[in-house]
Coordinates of C-alpha atoms and ligand atoms in Angstrom, one line a residue:
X1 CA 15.6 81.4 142.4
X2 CA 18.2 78.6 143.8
X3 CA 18.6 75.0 143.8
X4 CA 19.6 73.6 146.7
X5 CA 22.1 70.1 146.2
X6 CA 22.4 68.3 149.2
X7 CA 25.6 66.6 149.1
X8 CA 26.8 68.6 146.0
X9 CA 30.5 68.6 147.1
X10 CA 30.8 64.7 146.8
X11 CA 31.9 62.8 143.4
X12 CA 28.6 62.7 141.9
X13 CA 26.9 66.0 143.4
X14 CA 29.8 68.4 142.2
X15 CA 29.3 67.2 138.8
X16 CA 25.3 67.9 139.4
X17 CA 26.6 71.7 140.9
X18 CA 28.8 72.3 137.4
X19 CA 26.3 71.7 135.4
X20 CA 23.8 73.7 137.0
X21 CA 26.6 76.5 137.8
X22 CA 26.8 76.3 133.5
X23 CA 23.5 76.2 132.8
X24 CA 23.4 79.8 134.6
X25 CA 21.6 78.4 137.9
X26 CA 22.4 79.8 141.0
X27 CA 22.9 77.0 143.3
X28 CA 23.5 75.9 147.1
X29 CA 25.4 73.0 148.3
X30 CA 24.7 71.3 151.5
X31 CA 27.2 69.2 152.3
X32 CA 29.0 68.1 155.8
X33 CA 31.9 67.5 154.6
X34 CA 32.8 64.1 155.6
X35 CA 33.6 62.9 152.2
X36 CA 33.2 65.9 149.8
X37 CA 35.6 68.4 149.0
X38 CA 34.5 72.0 149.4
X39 CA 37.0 72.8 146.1
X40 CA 34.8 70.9 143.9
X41 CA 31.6 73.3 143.8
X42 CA 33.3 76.7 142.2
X43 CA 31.4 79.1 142.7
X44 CA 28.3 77.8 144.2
X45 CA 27.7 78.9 147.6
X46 CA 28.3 75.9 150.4
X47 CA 26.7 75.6 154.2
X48 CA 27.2 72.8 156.1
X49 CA 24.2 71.1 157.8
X50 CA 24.4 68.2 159.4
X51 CA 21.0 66.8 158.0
X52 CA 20.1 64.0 160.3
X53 CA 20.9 66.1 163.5
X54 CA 17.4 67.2 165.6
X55 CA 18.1 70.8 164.8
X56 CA 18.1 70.1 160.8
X57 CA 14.7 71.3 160.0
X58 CA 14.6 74.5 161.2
X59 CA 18.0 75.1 159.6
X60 CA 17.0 74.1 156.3
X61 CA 13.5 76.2 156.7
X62 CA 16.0 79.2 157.4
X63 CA 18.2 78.4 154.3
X64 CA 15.1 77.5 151.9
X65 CA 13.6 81.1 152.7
X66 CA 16.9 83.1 152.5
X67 CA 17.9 81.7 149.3
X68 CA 15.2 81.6 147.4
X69 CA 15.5 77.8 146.9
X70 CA 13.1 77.0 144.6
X71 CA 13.7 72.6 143.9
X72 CA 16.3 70.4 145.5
X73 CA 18.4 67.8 144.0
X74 CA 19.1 65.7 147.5
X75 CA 22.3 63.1 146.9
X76 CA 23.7 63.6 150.3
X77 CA 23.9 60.1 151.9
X78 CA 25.6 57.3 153.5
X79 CA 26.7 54.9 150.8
X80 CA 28.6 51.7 152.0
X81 CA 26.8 49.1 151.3
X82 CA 29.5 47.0 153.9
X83 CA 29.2 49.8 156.3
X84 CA 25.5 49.4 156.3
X85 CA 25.5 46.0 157.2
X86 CA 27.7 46.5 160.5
X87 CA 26.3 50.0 161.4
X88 CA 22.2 49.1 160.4
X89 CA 20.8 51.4 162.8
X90 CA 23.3 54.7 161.6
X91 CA 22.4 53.8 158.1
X92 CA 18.9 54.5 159.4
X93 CA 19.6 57.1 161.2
X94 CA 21.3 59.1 158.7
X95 CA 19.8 58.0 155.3
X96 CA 16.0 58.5 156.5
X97 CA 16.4 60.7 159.2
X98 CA 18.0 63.0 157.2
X99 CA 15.3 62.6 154.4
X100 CA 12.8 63.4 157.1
X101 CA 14.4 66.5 157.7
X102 CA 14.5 67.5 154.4
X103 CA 10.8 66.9 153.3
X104 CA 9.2 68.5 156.4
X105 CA 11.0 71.7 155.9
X106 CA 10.3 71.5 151.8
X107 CA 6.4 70.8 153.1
X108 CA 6.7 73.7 155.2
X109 CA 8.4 76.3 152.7
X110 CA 6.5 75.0 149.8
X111 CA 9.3 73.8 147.5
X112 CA 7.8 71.1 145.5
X113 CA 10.0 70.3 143.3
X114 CA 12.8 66.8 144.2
X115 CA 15.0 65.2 142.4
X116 CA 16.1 62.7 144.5
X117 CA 18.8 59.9 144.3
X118 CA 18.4 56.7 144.7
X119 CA 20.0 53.7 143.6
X120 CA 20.0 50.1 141.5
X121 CA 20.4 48.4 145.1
X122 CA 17.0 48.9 145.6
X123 CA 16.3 46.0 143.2
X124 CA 18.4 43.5 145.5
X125 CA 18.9 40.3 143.4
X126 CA 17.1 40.2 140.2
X127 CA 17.1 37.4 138.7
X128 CA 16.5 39.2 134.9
X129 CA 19.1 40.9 132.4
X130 CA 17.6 43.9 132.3
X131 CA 15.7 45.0 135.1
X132 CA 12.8 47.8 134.4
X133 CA 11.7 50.0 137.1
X134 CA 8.2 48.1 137.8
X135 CA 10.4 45.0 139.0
X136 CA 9.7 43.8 142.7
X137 CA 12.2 45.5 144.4
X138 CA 14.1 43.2 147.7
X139 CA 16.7 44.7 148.8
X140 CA 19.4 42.8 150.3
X141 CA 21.2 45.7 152.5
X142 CA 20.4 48.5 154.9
X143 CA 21.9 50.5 152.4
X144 CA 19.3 49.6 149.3
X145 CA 16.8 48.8 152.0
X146 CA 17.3 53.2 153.1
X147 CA 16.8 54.4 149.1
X148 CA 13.7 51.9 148.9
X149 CA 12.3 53.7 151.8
X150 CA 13.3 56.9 150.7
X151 CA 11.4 56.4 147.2
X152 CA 8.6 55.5 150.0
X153 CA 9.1 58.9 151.5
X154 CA 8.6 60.8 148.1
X155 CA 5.3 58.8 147.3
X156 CA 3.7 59.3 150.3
X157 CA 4.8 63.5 150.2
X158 CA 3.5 63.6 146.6
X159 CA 0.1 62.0 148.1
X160 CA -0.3 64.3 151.4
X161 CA 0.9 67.7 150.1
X162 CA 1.8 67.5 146.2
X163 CA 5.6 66.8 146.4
X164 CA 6.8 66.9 142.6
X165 CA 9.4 64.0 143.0
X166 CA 11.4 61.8 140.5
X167 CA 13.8 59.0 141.9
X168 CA 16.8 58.6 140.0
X169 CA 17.8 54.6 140.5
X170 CA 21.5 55.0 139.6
X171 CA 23.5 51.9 138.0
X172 CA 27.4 51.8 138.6
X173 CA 28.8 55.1 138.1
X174 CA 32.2 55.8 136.9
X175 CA 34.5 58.1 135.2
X176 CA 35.0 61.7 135.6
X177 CA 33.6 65.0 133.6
X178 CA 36.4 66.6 135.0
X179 CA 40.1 65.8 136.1
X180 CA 39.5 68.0 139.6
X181 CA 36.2 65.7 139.9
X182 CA 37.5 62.6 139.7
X183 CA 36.4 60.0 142.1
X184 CA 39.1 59.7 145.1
X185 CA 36.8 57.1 146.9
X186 CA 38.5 53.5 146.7
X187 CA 35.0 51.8 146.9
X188 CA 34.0 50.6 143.5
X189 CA 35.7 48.7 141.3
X190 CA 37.6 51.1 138.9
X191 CA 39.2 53.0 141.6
X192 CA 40.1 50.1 143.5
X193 CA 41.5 48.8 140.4
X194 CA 43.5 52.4 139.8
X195 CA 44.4 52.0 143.6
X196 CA 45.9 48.0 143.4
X197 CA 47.6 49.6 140.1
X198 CA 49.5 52.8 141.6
X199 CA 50.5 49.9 144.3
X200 CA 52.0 47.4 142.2
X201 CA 49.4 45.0 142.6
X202 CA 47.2 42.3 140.8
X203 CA 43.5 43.6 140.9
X204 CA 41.1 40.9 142.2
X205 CA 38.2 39.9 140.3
X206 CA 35.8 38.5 143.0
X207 CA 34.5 35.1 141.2
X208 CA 35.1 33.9 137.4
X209 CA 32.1 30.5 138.0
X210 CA 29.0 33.0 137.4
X211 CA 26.7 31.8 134.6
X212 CA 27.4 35.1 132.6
X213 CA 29.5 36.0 129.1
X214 CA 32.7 35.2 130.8
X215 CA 31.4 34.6 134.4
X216 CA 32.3 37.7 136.2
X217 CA 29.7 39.5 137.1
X218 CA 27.7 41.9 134.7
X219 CA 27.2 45.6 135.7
X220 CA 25.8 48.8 133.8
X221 CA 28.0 51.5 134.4
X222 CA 27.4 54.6 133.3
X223 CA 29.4 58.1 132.6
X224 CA 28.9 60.5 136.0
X225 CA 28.7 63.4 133.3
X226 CA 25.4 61.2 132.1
X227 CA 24.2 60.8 135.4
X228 CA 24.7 64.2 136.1
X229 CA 22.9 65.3 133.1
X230 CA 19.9 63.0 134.3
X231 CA 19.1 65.2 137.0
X232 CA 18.7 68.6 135.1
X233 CA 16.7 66.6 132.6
X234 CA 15.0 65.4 135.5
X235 CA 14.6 68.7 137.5
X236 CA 13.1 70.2 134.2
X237 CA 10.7 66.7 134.1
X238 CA 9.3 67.8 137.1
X239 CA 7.6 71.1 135.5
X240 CA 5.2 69.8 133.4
X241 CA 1.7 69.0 134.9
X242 CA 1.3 65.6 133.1
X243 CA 3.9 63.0 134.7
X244 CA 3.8 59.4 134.2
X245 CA 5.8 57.9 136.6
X246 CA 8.1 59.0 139.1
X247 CA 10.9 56.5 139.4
X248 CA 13.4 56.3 136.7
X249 CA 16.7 53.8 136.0
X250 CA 19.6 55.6 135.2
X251 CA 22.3 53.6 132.9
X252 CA 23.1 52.5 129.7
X253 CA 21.0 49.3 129.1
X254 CA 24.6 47.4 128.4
X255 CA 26.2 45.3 130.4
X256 CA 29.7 45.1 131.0
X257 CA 31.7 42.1 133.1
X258 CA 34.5 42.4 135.7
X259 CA 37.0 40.8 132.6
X260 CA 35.3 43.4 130.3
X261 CA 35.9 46.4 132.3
X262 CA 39.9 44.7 133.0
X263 CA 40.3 45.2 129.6
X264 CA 39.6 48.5 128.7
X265 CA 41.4 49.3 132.0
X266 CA 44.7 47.6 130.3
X267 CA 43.7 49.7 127.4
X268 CA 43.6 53.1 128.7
X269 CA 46.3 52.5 131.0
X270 CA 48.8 50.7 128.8
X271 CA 49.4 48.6 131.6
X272 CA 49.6 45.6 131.2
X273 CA 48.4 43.4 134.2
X274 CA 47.5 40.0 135.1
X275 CA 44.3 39.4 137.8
X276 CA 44.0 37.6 141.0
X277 CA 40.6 35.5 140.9
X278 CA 38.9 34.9 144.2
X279 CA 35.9 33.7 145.5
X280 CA 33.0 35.3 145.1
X281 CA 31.5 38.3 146.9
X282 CA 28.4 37.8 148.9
X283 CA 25.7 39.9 147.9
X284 CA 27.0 40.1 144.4
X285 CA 23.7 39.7 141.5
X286 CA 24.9 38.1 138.6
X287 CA 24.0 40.8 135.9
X288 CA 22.6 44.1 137.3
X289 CA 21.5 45.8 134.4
X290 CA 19.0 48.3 133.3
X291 CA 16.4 48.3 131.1
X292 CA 16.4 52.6 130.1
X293 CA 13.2 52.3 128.4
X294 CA 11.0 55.0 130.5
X295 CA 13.6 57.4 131.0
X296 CA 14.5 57.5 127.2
X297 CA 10.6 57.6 126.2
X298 CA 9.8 60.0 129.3
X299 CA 12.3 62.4 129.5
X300 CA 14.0 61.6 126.4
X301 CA 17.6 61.5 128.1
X302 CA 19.7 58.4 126.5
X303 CA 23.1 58.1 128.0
X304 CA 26.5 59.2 125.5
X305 CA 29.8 57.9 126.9
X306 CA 30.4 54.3 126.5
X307 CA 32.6 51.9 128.5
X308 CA 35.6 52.8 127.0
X309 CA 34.8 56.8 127.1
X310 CA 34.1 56.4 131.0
X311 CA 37.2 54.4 131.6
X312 CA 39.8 57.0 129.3
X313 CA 37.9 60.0 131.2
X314 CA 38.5 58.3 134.7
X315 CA 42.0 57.4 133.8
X316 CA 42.8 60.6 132.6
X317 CA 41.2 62.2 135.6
X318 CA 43.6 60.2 138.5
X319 CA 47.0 61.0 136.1
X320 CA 45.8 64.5 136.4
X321 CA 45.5 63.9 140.4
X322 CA 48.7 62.4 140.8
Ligands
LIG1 N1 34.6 43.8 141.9 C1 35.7 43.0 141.7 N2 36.8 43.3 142.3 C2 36.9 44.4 143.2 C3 35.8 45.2 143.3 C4 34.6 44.9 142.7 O1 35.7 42.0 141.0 O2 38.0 44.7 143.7 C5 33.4 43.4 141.2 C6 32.2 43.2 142.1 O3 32.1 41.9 142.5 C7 31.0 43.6 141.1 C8 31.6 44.6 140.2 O4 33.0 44.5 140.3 O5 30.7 42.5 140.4 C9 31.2 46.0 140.6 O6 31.5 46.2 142.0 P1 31.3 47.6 142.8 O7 31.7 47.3 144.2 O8 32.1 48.6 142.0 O9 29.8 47.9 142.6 P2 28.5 47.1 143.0 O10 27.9 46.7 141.7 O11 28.7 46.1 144.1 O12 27.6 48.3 143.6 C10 27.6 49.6 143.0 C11 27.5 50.6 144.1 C12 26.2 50.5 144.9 C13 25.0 50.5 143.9 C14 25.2 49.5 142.8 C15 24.1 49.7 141.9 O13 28.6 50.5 145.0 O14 26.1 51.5 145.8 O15 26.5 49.7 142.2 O16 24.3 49.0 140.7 F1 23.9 50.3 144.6

Protein backbone atom coordinates (compact mmCIF):
# COMPACT_ATOMS: atom_id res chain seq x y z
CA UNK A 1 0.00 0.00 0.00
CA UNK A 2 1.35 3.55 -1.36
CA UNK A 3 0.42 7.05 -1.21
CA UNK A 4 0.67 8.80 -4.12
CA UNK A 5 1.65 12.99 -3.57
CA UNK A 6 1.11 14.89 -6.42
CA UNK A 7 3.52 17.61 -6.42
CA UNK A 8 5.48 16.12 -3.43
CA UNK A 9 8.87 17.57 -4.68
CA UNK A 10 7.69 21.32 -4.16
CA UNK A 11 8.19 23.30 -0.74
CA UNK A 12 5.14 22.14 0.92
CA UNK A 13 4.78 18.54 -0.69
CA UNK A 14 8.42 17.38 0.24
CA UNK A 15 7.60 18.18 3.80
CA UNK A 16 4.18 16.03 3.22
CA UNK A 17 6.67 13.01 1.50
CA UNK A 18 9.11 13.21 4.93
CA UNK A 19 6.72 12.79 7.02
CA UNK A 20 5.03 9.98 5.44
CA UNK A 21 8.69 8.53 4.42
CA UNK A 22 8.93 8.61 8.73
CA UNK A 23 5.94 7.49 9.55
CA UNK A 24 7.07 4.15 7.55
CA UNK A 25 4.69 4.83 4.44
CA UNK A 26 5.82 3.95 1.21
CA UNK A 27 5.13 6.83 -0.98
CA UNK A 28 5.06 8.15 -4.72
CA UNK A 29 5.77 11.59 -5.87
CA UNK A 30 4.30 13.03 -8.92
CA UNK A 31 5.80 15.99 -9.71
CA UNK A 32 6.89 17.76 -13.29
CA UNK A 33 9.43 19.31 -12.08
CA UNK A 34 8.95 22.84 -13.04
CA UNK A 35 9.37 24.19 -9.58
CA UNK A 36 10.18 21.15 -7.34
CA UNK A 37 13.42 19.75 -6.74
CA UNK A 38 13.68 15.96 -7.28
CA UNK A 39 16.51 16.11 -4.01
CA UNK A 40 13.90 16.96 -1.73
CA UNK A 41 11.80 13.54 -1.62
CA UNK A 42 14.72 10.91 -0.20
CA UNK A 43 13.81 8.06 -0.72
CA UNK A 44 10.35 8.13 -2.15
CA UNK A 45 10.08 6.95 -5.56
CA UNK A 46 9.36 10.10 -8.24
CA UNK A 47 7.58 9.81 -11.90
CA UNK A 48 6.93 12.73 -13.73
CA UNK A 49 3.48 13.20 -15.26
CA UNK A 50 2.40 16.05 -16.71
CA UNK A 51 -1.18 16.01 -15.15
CA UNK A 52 -3.14 18.29 -17.22
CA UNK A 53 -1.76 16.77 -20.54
CA UNK A 54 -4.70 14.53 -22.59
CA UNK A 55 -2.67 11.45 -21.95
CA UNK A 56 -2.76 11.92 -18.00
CA UNK A 57 -5.44 9.56 -17.08
CA UNK A 58 -4.37 6.55 -18.45
CA UNK A 59 -0.94 7.20 -17.03
CA UNK A 60 -2.07 7.66 -13.66
CA UNK A 61 -4.50 4.49 -13.96
CA UNK A 62 -1.11 2.59 -14.90
CA UNK A 63 0.76 4.05 -11.83
CA UNK A 64 -2.34 3.69 -9.34
CA UNK A 65 -2.37 -0.20 -10.25
CA UNK A 66 1.44 -0.79 -10.26
CA UNK A 67 1.92 0.80 -7.02
CA UNK A 68 -0.47 -0.15 -5.05
CA UNK A 69 -1.60 3.40 -4.31
CA UNK A 70 -3.98 3.23 -1.90
CA UNK A 71 -5.00 7.45 -1.07
CA UNK A 72 -3.57 10.58 -2.63
CA UNK A 73 -2.52 13.64 -1.08
CA UNK A 74 -2.77 15.96 -4.56
CA UNK A 75 -0.75 19.64 -3.94
CA UNK A 76 0.56 19.79 -7.33
CA UNK A 77 -0.65 23.08 -8.77
CA UNK A 78 -0.21 26.41 -10.38
CA UNK A 79 0.04 28.99 -7.52
CA UNK A 80 0.54 32.62 -8.72
CA UNK A 81 -2.01 34.41 -7.82
CA UNK A 82 -0.50 37.44 -10.43
CA UNK A 83 0.21 34.81 -12.87
CA UNK A 84 -3.39 33.71 -12.72
CA UNK A 85 -4.69 36.98 -13.48
CA UNK A 86 -2.61 37.45 -16.91
CA UNK A 87 -2.67 33.70 -17.92
CA UNK A 88 -6.71 32.99 -16.71
CA UNK A 89 -7.29 30.33 -19.16
CA UNK A 90 -3.67 28.21 -18.21
CA UNK A 91 -4.65 28.61 -14.69
CA UNK A 92 -7.74 26.69 -15.82
CA UNK A 93 -6.23 24.61 -17.76
CA UNK A 94 -3.75 23.28 -15.48
CA UNK A 95 -5.42 23.65 -11.98
CA UNK A 96 -8.80 21.84 -13.03
CA UNK A 97 -7.72 19.96 -15.84
CA UNK A 98 -5.26 18.40 -14.07
CA UNK A 99 -7.84 17.70 -11.14
CA UNK A 100 -10.01 16.07 -13.75
CA UNK A 101 -7.42 13.84 -14.56
CA UNK A 102 -6.75 12.78 -11.35
CA UNK A 103 -10.33 11.97 -10.03
CA UNK A 104 -11.38 9.96 -13.24
CA UNK A 105 -8.50 7.65 -12.86
CA UNK A 106 -8.96 7.44 -8.83
CA UNK A 107 -12.93 6.68 -9.87
CA UNK A 108 -11.73 4.16 -12.16
CA UNK A 109 -8.99 2.37 -9.88
CA UNK A 110 -11.12 2.78 -6.85
CA UNK A 111 -8.86 4.81 -4.56
CA UNK A 112 -11.20 6.69 -2.37
CA UNK A 113 -9.31 8.26 -0.19
CA UNK A 114 -8.07 12.57 -1.05
CA UNK A 115 -6.50 14.75 0.72
CA UNK A 116 -6.51 17.61 -1.30
CA UNK A 117 -5.02 21.17 -1.00
CA UNK A 118 -6.70 24.00 -1.28
CA UNK A 119 -6.23 27.35 -0.08
CA UNK A 120 -7.43 30.58 2.12
CA UNK A 121 -7.95 32.42 -1.40
CA UNK A 122 -10.90 30.73 -1.75
CA UNK A 123 -12.49 33.13 0.81
CA UNK A 124 -11.64 36.21 -1.50
CA UNK A 125 -12.21 39.30 0.81
CA UNK A 126 -13.83 38.71 4.00
CA UNK A 127 -14.71 41.19 5.65
CA UNK A 128 -14.48 39.18 9.40
CA UNK A 129 -11.23 38.52 11.68
CA UNK A 130 -11.58 35.15 11.77
CA UNK A 131 -13.07 33.55 8.92
CA UNK A 132 -14.67 29.81 9.62
CA UNK A 133 -15.00 27.44 6.89
CA UNK A 134 -18.97 27.92 6.38
CA UNK A 135 -18.19 31.68 5.27
CA UNK A 136 -19.41 32.65 1.63
CA UNK A 137 -16.59 32.07 -0.19
CA UNK A 138 -15.77 34.97 -3.45
CA UNK A 139 -12.93 34.64 -4.72
CA UNK A 140 -11.15 37.45 -6.25
CA UNK A 141 -8.57 35.51 -8.63
CA UNK A 142 -8.34 32.70 -11.11
CA UNK A 143 -6.13 31.24 -8.84
CA UNK A 144 -8.71 31.06 -5.56
CA UNK A 145 -11.46 30.94 -8.17
CA UNK A 146 -9.40 27.11 -9.43
CA UNK A 147 -9.19 25.65 -5.50
CA UNK A 148 -13.03 26.77 -5.05
CA UNK A 149 -13.78 24.73 -8.05
CA UNK A 150 -11.61 22.08 -7.11
CA UNK A 151 -13.42 21.74 -3.49
CA UNK A 152 -16.44 21.60 -6.21
CA UNK A 153 -14.83 18.67 -7.88
CA UNK A 154 -14.35 16.61 -4.52
CA UNK A 155 -18.13 17.27 -3.51
CA UNK A 156 -19.63 16.23 -6.50
CA UNK A 157 -16.98 12.79 -6.64
CA UNK A 158 -17.98 12.04 -3.03
CA UNK A 159 -21.84 12.35 -4.30
CA UNK A 160 -21.50 10.13 -7.71
CA UNK A 161 -19.04 7.37 -6.58
CA UNK A 162 -18.13 7.77 -2.72
CA UNK A 163 -14.88 9.86 -3.02
CA UNK A 164 -13.55 10.16 0.77
CA UNK A 165 -12.19 13.83 0.36
CA UNK A 166 -11.03 16.53 2.91
CA UNK A 167 -9.96 20.01 1.57
CA UNK A 168 -7.22 21.54 3.37
CA UNK A 169 -7.85 25.60 3.02
CA UNK A 170 -4.15 26.64 3.77
CA UNK A 171 -3.43 30.12 5.49
CA UNK A 172 0.12 31.74 4.69
CA UNK A 173 2.70 29.13 5.03
CA UNK A 174 6.14 29.79 6.04
CA UNK A 175 9.27 28.39 7.58
CA UNK A 176 10.99 25.28 7.05
CA UNK A 177 11.02 21.64 8.86
CA UNK A 178 14.19 21.26 7.37
CA UNK A 179 17.28 23.40 6.15
CA UNK A 180 17.40 21.25 2.55
CA UNK A 181 13.44 22.13 2.53
CA UNK A 182 13.52 25.50 2.73
CA UNK A 183 11.41 27.62 0.57
CA UNK A 184 13.64 28.97 -2.48
CA UNK A 185 10.45 30.53 -4.14
CA UNK A 186 10.67 34.54 -3.77
CA UNK A 187 6.77 34.84 -3.86
CA UNK A 188 5.59 35.46 -0.34
CA UNK A 189 6.51 37.78 1.91
CA UNK A 190 9.30 36.17 4.08
CA UNK A 191 11.39 35.12 1.26
CA UNK A 192 11.01 38.18 -0.48
CA UNK A 193 12.06 39.86 2.55
CA UNK A 194 15.19 37.22 2.92
CA UNK A 195 15.72 38.08 -0.80
CA UNK A 196 15.63 42.26 -0.49
CA UNK A 197 17.96 41.39 2.69
CA UNK A 198 20.86 39.15 0.98
CA UNK A 199 20.56 42.26 -1.69
CA UNK A 200 21.13 45.13 0.52
CA UNK A 201 17.82 46.35 0.33
CA UNK A 202 14.84 47.95 2.29
CA UNK A 203 11.91 45.38 2.23
CA UNK A 204 8.60 47.11 1.14
CA UNK A 205 5.60 46.87 3.23
CA UNK A 206 2.75 47.37 0.69
CA UNK A 207 0.39 49.94 2.68
CA UNK A 208 0.69 51.19 6.52
CA UNK A 209 -3.40 53.21 6.12
CA UNK A 210 -5.26 49.68 6.73
CA UNK A 211 -7.79 49.88 9.72
CA UNK A 212 -5.75 47.07 11.50
CA UNK A 213 -3.37 46.88 14.92
CA UNK A 214 -0.78 48.88 13.13
CA UNK A 215 -2.30 49.07 9.62
CA UNK A 216 -0.46 46.57 7.60
CA UNK A 217 -2.20 43.90 6.68
CA UNK A 218 -3.12 40.92 9.04
CA UNK A 219 -2.20 37.32 7.97
CA UNK A 220 -2.20 33.75 9.76
CA UNK A 221 0.78 32.11 8.94
CA UNK A 222 1.46 28.96 9.93
CA UNK A 223 4.68 26.44 10.33
CA UNK A 224 4.94 24.10 6.86
CA UNK A 225 5.95 21.34 9.42
CA UNK A 226 2.12 22.11 10.90
CA UNK A 227 0.73 22.10 7.63
CA UNK A 228 2.38 19.16 6.79
CA UNK A 229 1.29 17.30 9.78
CA UNK A 230 -2.36 18.38 8.73
CA UNK A 231 -2.43 16.13 5.96
CA UNK A 232 -1.47 12.80 7.71
CA UNK A 233 -3.98 13.76 10.39
CA UNK A 234 -6.14 14.41 7.65
CA UNK A 235 -5.38 11.22 5.45
CA UNK A 236 -6.03 9.17 8.72
CA UNK A 237 -9.57 11.49 9.13
CA UNK A 238 -10.61 10.07 6.14
CA UNK A 239 -10.89 6.29 7.62
CA UNK A 240 -13.49 6.54 9.82
CA UNK A 241 -17.05 6.05 8.49
CA UNK A 242 -18.62 8.95 10.44
CA UNK A 243 -17.24 12.48 8.87
CA UNK A 244 -18.70 15.66 9.54
CA UNK A 245 -17.51 17.97 7.16
CA UNK A 246 -15.08 17.89 4.53
CA UNK A 247 -13.44 21.26 4.27
CA UNK A 248 -11.04 22.23 6.88
CA UNK A 249 -8.86 25.81 7.58
CA UNK A 250 -5.50 25.15 8.18
CA UNK A 251 -3.65 27.93 10.55
CA UNK A 252 -3.16 29.14 13.75
CA UNK A 253 -6.25 31.40 14.59
CA UNK A 254 -3.56 34.40 15.19
CA UNK A 255 -2.92 37.03 13.22
CA UNK A 256 0.20 38.54 12.56
CA UNK A 257 0.78 42.13 10.56
CA UNK A 258 3.37 43.01 7.78
CA UNK A 259 5.27 45.32 10.94
CA UNK A 260 4.78 42.20 13.14
CA UNK A 261 6.32 39.76 10.96
CA UNK A 262 9.38 42.85 10.25
CA UNK A 263 10.05 42.40 13.63
CA UNK A 264 10.73 39.04 14.40
CA UNK A 265 12.57 39.10 10.92
CA UNK A 266 15.06 41.89 12.63
CA UNK A 267 15.03 39.38 15.44
CA UNK A 268 16.17 36.23 14.03
CA UNK A 269 18.32 37.87 11.64
CA UNK A 270 20.03 40.43 13.79
CA UNK A 271 19.67 42.72 11.16
CA UNK A 272 18.77 45.56 11.66
CA UNK A 273 16.68 47.19 8.76
CA UNK A 274 14.57 50.03 8.05
CA UNK A 275 11.22 49.47 5.53
CA UNK A 276 10.09 51.16 2.41
CA UNK A 277 6.19 51.85 2.76
CA UNK A 278 4.25 51.86 -0.47
CA UNK A 279 1.00 51.87 -1.62
CA UNK A 280 -1.14 49.30 -1.14
CA UNK A 281 -1.49 46.07 -3.04
CA UNK A 282 -4.62 45.34 -4.94
CA UNK A 283 -6.33 42.41 -3.89
CA UNK A 284 -4.86 42.63 -0.44
CA UNK A 285 -7.91 41.68 2.58
CA UNK A 286 -7.26 43.54 5.42
CA UNK A 287 -6.94 40.52 8.05
CA UNK A 288 -7.06 36.99 6.52
CA UNK A 289 -7.30 34.95 9.37
CA UNK A 290 -8.71 31.63 10.47
CA UNK A 291 -11.02 30.63 12.77
CA UNK A 292 -9.35 26.61 13.59
CA UNK A 293 -12.27 25.64 15.38
CA UNK A 294 -13.47 22.36 13.19
CA UNK A 295 -10.22 21.14 12.59
CA UNK A 296 -9.10 21.24 16.29
CA UNK A 297 -12.65 19.67 17.41
CA UNK A 298 -12.62 17.24 14.25
CA UNK A 299 -9.48 16.00 13.80
CA UNK A 300 -7.98 17.25 16.89
CA UNK A 301 -4.83 18.72 15.07
CA UNK A 302 -3.89 22.37 16.80
CA UNK A 303 -0.99 23.94 15.19
CA UNK A 304 2.71 24.09 17.51
CA UNK A 305 5.24 26.65 16.07
CA UNK A 306 4.49 30.14 16.62
CA UNK A 307 5.49 33.23 14.65
CA UNK A 308 8.75 33.51 16.01
CA UNK A 309 9.46 29.47 15.70
CA UNK A 310 8.43 29.74 11.90
CA UNK A 311 10.51 32.74 11.25
CA UNK A 312 14.06 31.22 13.31
CA UNK A 313 13.29 27.83 11.34
CA UNK A 314 13.02 29.69 7.99
CA UNK A 315 16.02 31.82 8.78
CA UNK A 316 18.01 29.18 9.78
CA UNK A 317 16.96 27.14 6.79
CA UNK A 318 18.29 29.98 3.88
CA UNK A 319 21.84 30.48 6.12
CA UNK A 320 22.04 26.74 5.75
CA UNK A 321 21.37 27.31 1.76
CA UNK A 322 23.77 29.97 1.33
N1 LIG B 1 3.65 41.95 1.58
C1 LIG B 1 4.41 43.10 1.76
N2 LIG B 1 5.57 43.21 1.06
C2 LIG B 1 6.02 42.25 0.19
C3 LIG B 1 5.23 41.09 0.02
C4 LIG B 1 4.07 40.97 0.72
O1 LIG B 1 4.03 44.00 2.52
O2 LIG B 1 7.08 42.44 -0.38
C5 LIG B 1 2.42 41.80 2.35
C6 LIG B 1 1.19 41.59 1.50
O3 LIG B 1 0.64 42.82 1.13
C7 LIG B 1 0.31 40.79 2.48
C8 LIG B 1 1.31 39.99 3.30
O4 LIG B 1 2.56 40.63 3.14
O5 LIG B 1 -0.37 41.66 3.31
C9 LIG B 1 1.45 38.56 2.86
O6 LIG B 1 1.68 38.55 1.46
P1 LIG B 1 2.04 37.24 0.64
O7 LIG B 1 2.21 37.66 -0.79
O8 LIG B 1 3.15 36.51 1.29
O9 LIG B 1 0.76 36.33 0.82
P2 LIG B 1 -0.79 36.58 0.52
O10 LIG B 1 -1.47 36.77 1.85
O11 LIG B 1 -1.00 37.63 -0.49
O12 LIG B 1 -1.20 35.20 -0.13
C10 LIG B 1 -0.74 33.96 0.40
C11 LIG B 1 -0.48 32.99 -0.74
C12 LIG B 1 -1.75 32.69 -1.46
C13 LIG B 1 -2.76 32.18 -0.46
C14 LIG B 1 -2.94 33.15 0.68
C15 LIG B 1 -3.84 32.56 1.70
O13 LIG B 1 0.47 33.54 -1.63
O14 LIG B 1 -1.54 31.70 -2.42
O15 LIG B 1 -1.68 33.46 1.28
O16 LIG B 1 -3.86 33.26 2.87
F1 LIG B 1 -3.93 32.00 -1.05
Amino acid sequence: MSILVTGGAGYIGSHVVRLLLERGQQVVVIDDLSSGLSARIGSAKLVQIDLAAETATESLVQLIKAESIDAVIHLAARKQVGESVTKPEWYFEQNIGGMAHLLEAMRQTKVERLVFSSSAATYGMPDVELVNEDFDCKPINPYGQTKLIGEWMTANAARAWGLRAANLRYFNVAGAGWPDLADTATMNLVPIVFAALDAQKNPIVFGDDYETKDGTCVRDYVHVLDLADAHLTALDYLERDQRNHSTFNVGTGKGASVFEVMSEIRRATKIDFDVDVQPRRPGDPPYLCADVSRIKNELGWVAKNNLAEIIDSAWQAKLGSN
